[in-house]
């Protein structure tokens, strides 16, 4: 029998043990809880380099906001771009890449790559979705501009070392899996300690009751006579006799308490396991989503980037048009558009009445066609309208390499009564097609421009039915009428016309219905030769600027550049192609 003092001391010890256990669990959630954030820094002995890349895996290492502190000398920039864009821009330049966090979470892991000692300044590159400019130091909170993976580029001007003092503060993912089990276990031990005096007292009372019953003749000697006790067979492992049976009651109760404690511990561990496995499930889903995103190429830019680029292009063209200075076009205009505007300025400098080119506007972006072709050259289309644009115009922007910016290659007004084709939304991007590839299309891009060139050259072309409306198309009808009038009025000369596609400036992007829009250039040559000796050909003032005179008895050649856009229906469609946009500009004239 357990005495009252022992019983009370044991109960007190259990209550104290329970309180300590519960306090330990509470402490893990409060004063012993891990810090909410961890900060890791670039080691001080990191080799200097002109560029520093913060890898997308490091940015996405922890859920939640990431704070970046950068300290350097002078001005520097932090640019956000897709990982492949950042890598392409860095190229062969020596650089440091921040790839991860050390095991003690105090240092950032750095991989150094040797290479070229300098790079161009990254400021103003079209590859960056956004940039942060700073001088001396910058506290920067990373927020992804859109879905998908992103990297950061840190640099000064490309010639000086990039800032080397960089620290990143992440949310701390450390967990306290034993906190809840310890609290639950402590409560159970306290309850067990509080109940122990009552349980043992009840056991002792029961034993006393059993003894009284034996004295009354229910199990012991009666009246002093002899009693024969039959042996009781017990299962193996069980204690024989009433003493063993009497001891089984407390044993069972102690086992019950132990089972309760074990159940609480297992239950608490299950809760903790669930808490720690949930982020893992989220990470798996995130990885799956990321892998899915990688399976489909991301658009080469966000729509916000396109808007910014268009504004810069429009501003550049405006300044050049106003000054009639082709040199001002160089940063943002190239190929056909550069040639046509340059020659337009030349004519207008001599012939004041000559009509200027249609202005380029970015104020009203009606449609964005953004390619998913991630290698270079890259192409996007934009349908814009603004002051001076009687109708919307299709702009073709091309980026030849990672370190070059997009330039305007061509502009063409939308044909009256023509709808611009429907394309996938900008965030999904548009798949490109090679100019000679007709997979899934009624015609390849090269074939489409070839048919258009043939129709413009030959009014009775056998392919006339392949292009919608034939001669009733405003541009086609106007070109054919111009050629016919020239032949009719030039009775003393023979004329020849040709419209030839320039294949290396052809771009094809697929439309939402499975078709495609091909944008390209045709070279329009207009030749005239006198029919008889002494016959003269008289040039217009604009042509005379290039030819160096107005009259010739030997013949002449006028050269025009034509910017066109043709919709190609998907394979199997009975619909003809449609001329969506077109214009031409005089680019040269010479005497034979």
XYZ file of C-alpha atoms in Angstrom:
592
model
C 0.000 0.000 0.000
C 1.285 3.424 -0.955
C 1.268 5.869 1.901
C -0.305 9.272 1.629
C 3.029 11.191 1.826
C 4.573 9.143 -0.973
C 1.419 9.457 -3.037
C 1.352 13.218 -2.667
C 5.085 13.616 -3.446
C 4.750 11.513 -6.588
C 1.749 13.560 -7.722
C 3.620 16.810 -7.102
C 6.615 15.585 -9.118
C 4.342 14.638 -12.019
C 2.645 18.042 -11.990
C 6.064 19.754 -11.921
C 7.303 17.563 -14.784
C 4.157 18.374 -16.764
C 4.596 22.095 -16.183
C 8.219 21.952 -17.329
C 7.269 19.923 -20.419
C 4.454 22.296 -21.323
C 6.736 25.301 -20.720
C 9.301 23.806 -23.092
C 6.633 23.524 -25.813
C 5.388 27.065 -25.230
C 8.980 28.316 -25.269
C 9.505 26.874 -28.746
C 6.607 28.988 -29.966
C 7.617 32.179 -28.112
C 10.928 33.080 -26.465
C 12.812 30.095 -27.981
C 11.152 30.462 -31.382
C 13.577 30.899 -34.313
C 13.934 34.366 -35.841
C 11.314 35.293 -38.434
C 14.021 36.135 -40.989
C 17.572 35.124 -41.795
C 20.163 37.369 -43.433
C 23.007 36.077 -45.576
C 25.784 38.175 -47.093
C 28.337 37.886 -49.869
C 31.683 36.799 -48.367
C 34.162 39.671 -48.068
C 36.850 37.781 -50.015
C 34.696 37.428 -53.154
C 36.618 38.241 -56.329
C 35.593 41.534 -57.962
C 33.802 41.398 -61.341
C 31.982 43.945 -63.538
C 28.693 42.050 -63.280
C 26.855 40.185 -60.533
C 23.932 37.867 -61.213
C 21.443 36.888 -58.516
C 20.220 33.511 -59.696
C 16.504 32.780 -59.900
C 16.904 29.712 -57.650
C 18.250 31.919 -54.867
C 15.421 34.447 -55.253
C 12.858 31.632 -55.045
C 14.652 29.764 -52.245
C 12.122 30.870 -49.607
C 8.458 31.734 -49.830
C 7.606 35.330 -49.060
C 9.278 38.686 -49.701
C 13.051 38.876 -50.101
C 14.849 42.052 -49.051
C 18.125 42.902 -50.734
C 20.625 45.420 -49.419
C 23.370 46.549 -51.790
C 26.209 48.916 -51.028
C 28.700 50.164 -53.583
C 30.647 53.135 -54.793
C 28.940 55.518 -57.179
C 25.949 54.699 -59.368
C 24.748 51.202 -60.075
C 21.691 49.403 -61.410
C 19.644 46.355 -60.443
C 17.868 44.956 -63.518
C 15.131 42.315 -63.612
C 14.985 39.888 -66.518
C 14.230 36.328 -67.487
C 17.121 33.990 -66.550
C 17.988 33.229 -70.182
C 17.876 36.944 -71.054
C 20.222 37.820 -68.192
C 22.588 35.007 -69.174
C 22.515 36.087 -72.821
C 23.246 39.701 -71.959
C 26.109 38.738 -69.608
C 27.577 36.563 -72.359
C 31.339 36.075 -72.018
C 31.880 38.848 -69.484
C 33.483 37.913 -66.175
C 30.825 37.779 -63.477
C 29.819 36.488 -60.060
C 26.631 34.495 -59.595
C 24.874 34.304 -56.224
C 23.527 30.764 -56.278
C 22.435 29.844 -52.747
C 22.822 30.163 -48.989
C 25.405 28.399 -46.818
C 24.306 25.726 -44.364
C 24.562 28.100 -41.411
C 22.457 30.608 -43.413
C 24.947 33.406 -42.812
C 26.725 33.550 -46.165
C 25.608 33.671 -49.777
C 27.222 31.083 -52.011
C 29.070 32.691 -54.919
C 30.218 31.122 -58.193
C 32.843 33.192 -60.026
C 33.197 32.977 -63.811
C 36.237 34.344 -65.599
C 35.871 36.183 -68.880
C 36.032 39.563 -70.526
C 36.974 42.376 -68.170
C 34.257 44.804 -69.268
C 30.761 44.922 -70.720
C 28.512 47.640 -72.142
C 26.395 49.507 -69.637
C 23.176 47.569 -68.987
C 21.267 50.809 -68.502
C 18.480 51.205 -71.055
C 18.488 47.619 -72.336
C 15.151 46.407 -73.694
C 15.708 43.008 -72.033
C 14.917 44.342 -68.582
C 11.337 44.305 -67.367
C 12.195 46.943 -64.803
C 15.265 48.472 -63.180
C 16.259 50.059 -59.879
C 18.832 52.849 -60.071
C 20.876 53.703 -57.003
C 23.908 55.610 -55.815
C 25.916 54.386 -52.848
C 23.382 51.999 -51.339
C 19.999 50.468 -52.074
C 17.395 48.701 -49.938
C 15.316 46.726 -52.372
C 12.338 44.421 -51.801
C 12.027 41.806 -54.511
C 8.588 41.406 -56.057
C 8.224 39.307 -59.239
C 6.799 41.420 -62.087
C 4.869 38.435 -63.487
C 4.700 34.667 -63.251
C 7.637 32.463 -64.162
C 11.316 32.630 -63.306
C 13.378 35.801 -62.923
C 16.990 36.721 -62.276
C 18.624 39.987 -61.228
C 21.668 41.691 -62.715
C 23.714 44.081 -60.561
C 26.233 46.319 -62.336
C 27.756 49.777 -62.367
C 28.647 50.921 -65.882
C 30.076 47.610 -67.085
C 33.686 48.789 -66.733
C 33.907 49.258 -62.963
C 33.444 46.377 -60.485
C 29.840 45.682 -59.564
C 28.909 46.363 -55.913
C 30.275 43.498 -53.799
C 28.525 44.268 -50.516
C 25.227 42.442 -50.967
C 23.036 40.896 -48.288
C 19.697 39.168 -48.670
C 17.086 38.753 -45.956
C 14.717 35.808 -46.349
C 11.716 34.568 -44.365
C 12.993 31.883 -41.969
C 11.524 28.512 -42.887
C 12.776 26.883 -39.640
C 9.952 24.946 -37.912
C 9.266 23.851 -34.314
C 7.745 20.388 -34.800
C 7.971 19.442 -31.076
C 6.182 22.490 -29.729
C 2.627 21.140 -29.939
C 3.525 17.579 -28.811
C 5.368 18.933 -25.763
C 2.445 21.170 -24.777
C -0.035 18.302 -25.143
C 2.283 15.902 -23.292
C 2.753 18.410 -20.461
C -0.995 18.826 -20.029
C -1.480 15.058 -19.881
C 1.309 14.627 -17.289
C -0.214 17.405 -15.140
C -3.619 15.726 -15.293
C -2.061 12.373 -14.438
C -0.249 13.905 -11.445
C -3.411 15.606 -10.220
C -5.379 12.359 -10.529
C -2.735 10.087 -8.932
C -3.792 10.579 -5.249
C -7.392 9.712 -6.022
C -6.483 6.694 -8.150
C -4.146 5.160 -5.553
C -6.582 5.821 -2.728
C -9.338 4.061 -4.651
C -7.023 1.088 -5.239
C -6.149 0.861 -1.551
C -9.796 1.042 -0.535
C -10.591 -1.761 -2.939
C -7.890 -3.945 -1.424
C -9.254 -3.319 2.053
C -12.701 -4.274 0.883
C -11.388 -7.528 -0.565
C -9.755 -8.359 2.798
C -13.006 -7.830 4.726
C -14.852 -10.120 2.385
C -12.307 -12.866 2.906
C -12.818 -12.575 6.729
C -16.573 -13.045 6.290
C -16.175 -16.597 4.865
C -16.152 -15.800 1.157
C -12.575 -16.890 0.538
C -10.732 -17.621 3.766
C -10.934 -20.048 6.685
C -14.287 -20.308 8.399
C -14.828 -21.236 12.000
C -11.196 -22.398 12.348
C -11.795 -25.433 10.118
C -9.412 -26.578 7.463
C -9.924 -25.396 3.959
C -8.484 -26.975 0.835
C -7.519 -24.486 -1.842
C -7.624 -25.827 -5.380
C -4.724 -24.759 -7.609
C -5.649 -22.162 -10.197
C -4.263 -22.630 -13.705
C -2.899 -19.392 -15.134
C -1.902 -18.637 -18.668
C 1.845 -18.519 -19.367
C 3.424 -15.248 -18.374
C 0.741 -14.422 -15.779
C 1.556 -14.216 -12.057
C -0.062 -16.997 -10.040
C -2.099 -16.529 -6.864
C -4.287 -13.704 -5.631
C -1.264 -11.513 -4.973
C -0.468 -11.519 -8.673
C -4.056 -10.917 -9.570
C -4.270 -8.104 -7.089
C -1.198 -6.439 -8.594
C -2.727 -6.538 -12.082
C -5.146 -3.665 -11.343
C -2.534 -0.946 -10.785
C -0.447 -2.401 -13.585
C -3.305 -2.008 -16.021
C -3.941 1.569 -14.891
C -0.281 2.512 -15.247
C -0.307 0.948 -18.740
C -3.382 2.962 -19.604
C -1.631 6.203 -18.620
C 1.433 5.217 -20.655
C -0.766 4.429 -23.652
C -2.443 7.815 -23.337
C 0.930 9.552 -23.219
C 2.135 7.552 -26.229
C -1.039 8.392 -28.148
C -0.620 12.089 -27.342
C 3.009 11.983 -28.417
C 2.164 10.195 -31.667
C -0.765 12.544 -32.261
C 1.374 15.626 -31.635
C 4.096 14.293 -33.898
C 1.516 13.721 -36.611
C 0.412 17.348 -36.315
C 4.004 18.498 -36.553
C 4.631 16.184 -39.480
C 1.625 17.610 -41.243
C 2.831 21.148 -40.585
C 6.270 20.429 -41.999
C 5.040 18.422 -44.987
C 2.615 21.062 -46.221
C 5.320 23.407 -47.578
C 6.855 20.397 -49.278
C 3.582 19.735 -51.066
C 3.384 23.379 -52.047
C 6.942 23.302 -53.332
C 6.181 20.216 -55.413
C 3.205 21.937 -56.959
C 5.305 25.010 -57.583
C 8.030 22.921 -59.201
C 5.472 21.201 -61.368
C 4.058 24.562 -62.415
C 7.543 25.875 -63.091
C 8.398 22.816 -65.158
C 5.184 23.264 -67.088
C 6.087 26.893 -67.719
C 9.530 25.822 -68.905
C 7.935 23.356 -71.295
C 6.270 26.260 -73.094
C 8.528 29.120 -74.097
C 7.754 32.405 -72.356
C 6.973 35.497 -74.461
C 10.084 37.542 -75.246
C 8.693 40.513 -73.318
C 5.818 41.706 -71.162
C 3.287 44.110 -72.610
C 4.615 46.814 -70.273
C 8.039 46.394 -71.890
C 6.526 46.719 -75.356
C 4.733 49.916 -74.353
C 7.975 51.405 -73.048
C 9.865 50.404 -76.214
C 7.159 51.845 -78.458
C 7.287 55.153 -76.609
C 11.035 55.336 -77.116
C 10.716 54.432 -80.815
C 7.973 57.015 -81.349
C 10.009 59.706 -79.576
C 13.088 58.908 -81.679
C 11.168 59.003 -84.967
C 9.401 62.239 -83.995
C 12.705 63.966 -83.308
C 14.225 62.755 -86.580
C 11.143 63.675 -88.627
C 11.074 67.166 -87.177
C 14.764 67.746 -87.939
C 14.762 65.748 -91.195
C 17.900 64.189 -89.774
C 18.409 60.481 -90.513
C 21.252 60.265 -87.998
C 18.703 60.685 -85.214
C 16.913 57.520 -86.377
C 19.884 55.221 -85.791
C 19.166 54.242 -82.145
C 15.669 52.929 -82.890
C 15.116 52.509 -86.654
C 16.682 50.109 -89.157
C 16.279 48.239 -92.480
C 13.395 49.350 -94.702
C 12.026 51.984 -92.317
C 15.437 53.605 -91.992
C 15.930 53.621 -95.755
C 12.482 54.986 -96.577
C 12.592 57.779 -93.968
C 16.159 58.727 -94.864
C 15.200 59.128 -98.510
C 12.011 60.941 -97.557
C 14.066 63.520 -95.637
C 16.332 63.932 -98.639
C 13.427 64.584 -100.984
C 11.681 66.974 -98.572
C 14.850 68.988 -98.144
C 14.554 69.862 -101.855
C 10.851 69.445 -102.618
C 8.976 71.185 -99.815
C 5.570 69.963 -100.992
C 6.565 66.305 -100.777
C 4.459 64.394 -98.284
C 6.201 63.199 -95.076
C 5.966 59.624 -93.868
C 3.183 58.687 -91.497
C 4.259 59.421 -87.913
C 4.875 56.584 -85.461
C 2.640 56.724 -82.404
C 2.463 54.732 -79.189
C -0.412 56.525 -77.470
C -2.990 53.939 -78.492
C -1.745 50.356 -78.560
C -4.581 48.405 -80.153
C -2.916 45.007 -80.410
C 0.318 43.395 -79.221
C 1.811 40.423 -81.037
C 4.703 39.096 -78.949
C 6.771 36.158 -80.140
C 7.796 33.187 -77.987
C 10.974 32.655 -80.025
C 13.600 33.062 -77.292
C 16.690 33.050 -79.475
C 17.736 35.923 -81.685
C 16.691 37.764 -83.770
C 13.404 38.402 -81.954
C 10.345 40.052 -83.482
C 7.153 41.649 -82.204
C 4.280 43.359 -84.011
C 2.220 46.233 -82.669
C -0.940 47.827 -84.030
C -0.943 51.476 -82.948
C -2.733 54.716 -83.694
C -2.397 58.328 -82.629
C -2.192 61.907 -83.877
C -1.456 61.919 -87.590
C -2.511 58.299 -88.098
C -5.654 58.333 -90.208
C -5.828 54.563 -89.791
C -3.968 52.236 -87.404
C -0.580 51.052 -88.574
C 1.297 47.779 -88.164
C 4.766 48.264 -86.690
C 7.453 45.589 -86.956
C 10.099 45.682 -84.217
C 13.188 43.459 -84.329
C 15.975 42.817 -81.826
C 19.034 41.342 -83.543
C 21.044 40.346 -80.445
C 20.799 40.457 -76.624
C 22.842 43.643 -76.220
C 21.040 45.527 -78.982
C 17.680 47.201 -78.530
C 14.577 46.678 -80.629
C 14.442 48.730 -83.796
C 11.587 49.625 -86.096
C 12.044 47.703 -89.353
C 8.801 48.634 -91.051
C 5.471 50.424 -90.698
C 2.379 49.952 -92.835
C -1.134 51.414 -92.485
C -4.015 49.006 -92.086
C -5.989 48.567 -95.290
C -9.403 50.300 -95.185
C -12.164 47.843 -94.328
C -9.650 45.240 -93.078
C -9.614 43.771 -89.581
C -6.350 42.971 -87.877
C -6.111 39.193 -87.192
C -6.684 37.852 -83.698
C -3.607 36.651 -81.800
C -3.069 34.833 -78.465
C -2.994 37.121 -75.427
C 0.403 38.792 -74.844
C 1.065 36.891 -71.598
C 0.999 33.605 -73.556
C 2.898 34.893 -76.549
C 2.689 33.914 -80.203
C 4.536 31.059 -81.877
C 6.716 32.048 -84.830
C 7.149 30.156 -88.097
C 10.059 30.111 -90.490
C 9.461 32.090 -93.681
C 9.661 28.911 -95.774
C 7.609 26.727 -93.398
C 3.979 26.058 -94.327
C 3.288 23.545 -91.542
C -0.376 23.997 -90.592
C -0.734 26.871 -93.083
C -2.254 27.210 -96.525
C 0.975 28.861 -97.710
C 4.385 29.624 -96.305
C 5.346 33.242 -95.687
C 7.620 33.272 -98.722
C 4.857 31.811 -100.912
C 2.369 34.421 -99.691
C 4.684 37.333 -100.522
C 5.524 35.723 -103.858
C 1.832 35.518 -104.783
C 1.300 39.136 -103.741
C 4.302 40.271 -105.781
C 2.986 38.376 -108.794
C -0.470 39.937 -108.466
C 1.033 43.438 -108.242
C 3.146 42.779 -111.331
C 0.657 40.889 -113.476
C -3.014 41.998 -113.406
C -4.216 38.685 -114.863
C -2.110 36.504 -112.548
C -3.309 32.881 -112.376
C -2.936 33.098 -108.564
C -5.348 36.003 -108.338
C -8.008 33.935 -106.529
C -5.580 33.054 -103.739
C -5.623 36.614 -102.392
C -8.937 38.075 -101.243
C -10.693 40.683 -103.388
C -7.999 40.628 -106.047
C -7.790 44.006 -107.756
C -10.464 45.498 -105.502
C -8.008 45.559 -102.604
C -7.237 49.301 -102.157
C -3.482 48.926 -102.259
C -3.402 46.356 -105.063
C -5.938 48.306 -107.084
C -3.975 51.535 -106.584
C -0.654 49.974 -107.606
C -2.125 48.393 -110.737
C -3.880 51.637 -111.687
C -0.639 53.609 -111.281
C 1.196 51.191 -113.525
C -1.579 51.156 -116.145
C -1.768 54.961 -116.244
C 1.996 55.200 -116.668
C 1.904 52.873 -119.656
C -1.089 54.671 -121.143
C 0.409 58.155 -120.832
C 3.961 57.214 -121.765
C 3.424 56.675 -125.459
C 7.063 57.269 -126.310
C 8.522 54.750 -123.859
C 8.390 51.114 -122.906
C 7.813 50.329 -119.245
C 8.410 47.281 -117.101
C 7.327 46.716 -113.512
C 8.377 44.134 -110.952
C 7.535 43.528 -107.282
C 10.098 41.180 -105.741
C 10.004 39.864 -102.144
C 13.102 40.490 -100.014
C 13.227 37.191 -98.150
C 15.712 38.121 -95.413
C 13.248 40.655 -93.986
C 10.252 38.306 -93.780
C 8.689 37.537 -90.383
C 5.824 35.102 -89.722
C 3.842 34.863 -86.466
C 0.923 32.492 -85.969
C -2.584 33.791 -85.279
C -5.107 32.491 -82.760
C -7.098 30.594 -85.408
C -4.113 28.540 -86.577
C -3.262 30.851 -89.453
C -0.428 33.373 -89.562
C 0.472 36.950 -90.353
C 3.494 37.452 -92.587
C 5.121 40.874 -92.622
C 7.820 41.663 -95.121
C 9.235 43.823 -97.861
C 8.850 43.923 -101.621
C 11.237 45.791 -103.908
C 9.189 47.611 -106.539
C 11.275 48.432 -109.638
C 9.822 50.697 -112.361
C 11.894 50.790 -115.547
C 11.355 53.062 -118.550
C 13.146 53.032 -121.912
C 12.558 55.434 -124.854
C 10.980 53.740 -127.858
C 12.957 55.680 -130.443
C 16.126 57.730 -130.620
C 15.551 61.235 -129.401
C 12.555 60.317 -127.251
C 12.794 61.677 -123.735
C 11.576 60.533 -120.352
C 10.668 63.277 -117.879
C 10.998 62.518 -114.158
C 8.966 64.001 -111.343
C 10.709 66.334 -108.906
C 10.999 63.673 -106.227
C 12.690 61.161 -108.560
C 14.946 63.873 -109.979
C 16.470 64.365 -106.508
C 18.036 60.889 -106.737
C 18.650 60.762 -110.499
C 20.432 64.087 -110.575
C 18.207 65.497 -113.330
C 14.708 65.423 -114.801
C 15.255 64.278 -118.394
C 16.830 61.225 -119.996
C 17.065 59.793 -123.502
C 18.670 56.545 -122.357
C 16.161 55.284 -119.850
C 15.589 55.345 -116.137
C 14.832 53.142 -113.133
C 12.704 54.124 -110.136
C 12.982 52.064 -106.938
C 10.332 51.796 -104.237
C 10.299 49.818 -100.995
C 6.943 48.248 -100.145
C 6.053 47.265 -96.582
C 3.241 44.685 -96.539
C 1.394 42.386 -94.128
C -0.594 39.385 -95.393
C -2.887 37.084 -93.426
C -2.451 33.386 -94.282
C -5.358 31.053 -93.399
C -4.709 27.685 -91.728
C -4.201 24.576 -93.822
C -7.451 23.113 -95.136
C -9.282 26.435 -95.066
C -11.199 27.466 -98.189
C -10.631 31.150 -97.400
C -8.144 33.154 -99.485
C -5.290 35.192 -98.068
C -5.888 38.848 -97.189
C -3.669 41.883 -97.610
C -3.875 43.447 -94.135
C -1.533 46.430 -94.453
C 0.645 47.990 -97.148
C 2.513 51.132 -98.139
C 5.449 52.118 -100.329
C 8.120 54.771 -100.377
C 10.486 56.021 -103.053
C 14.053 55.075 -102.169
C 15.973 55.703 -105.362
C 16.079 56.725 -109.043
C 18.783 56.562 -111.680
C 19.376 56.959 -115.404
C 20.481 54.042 -117.493
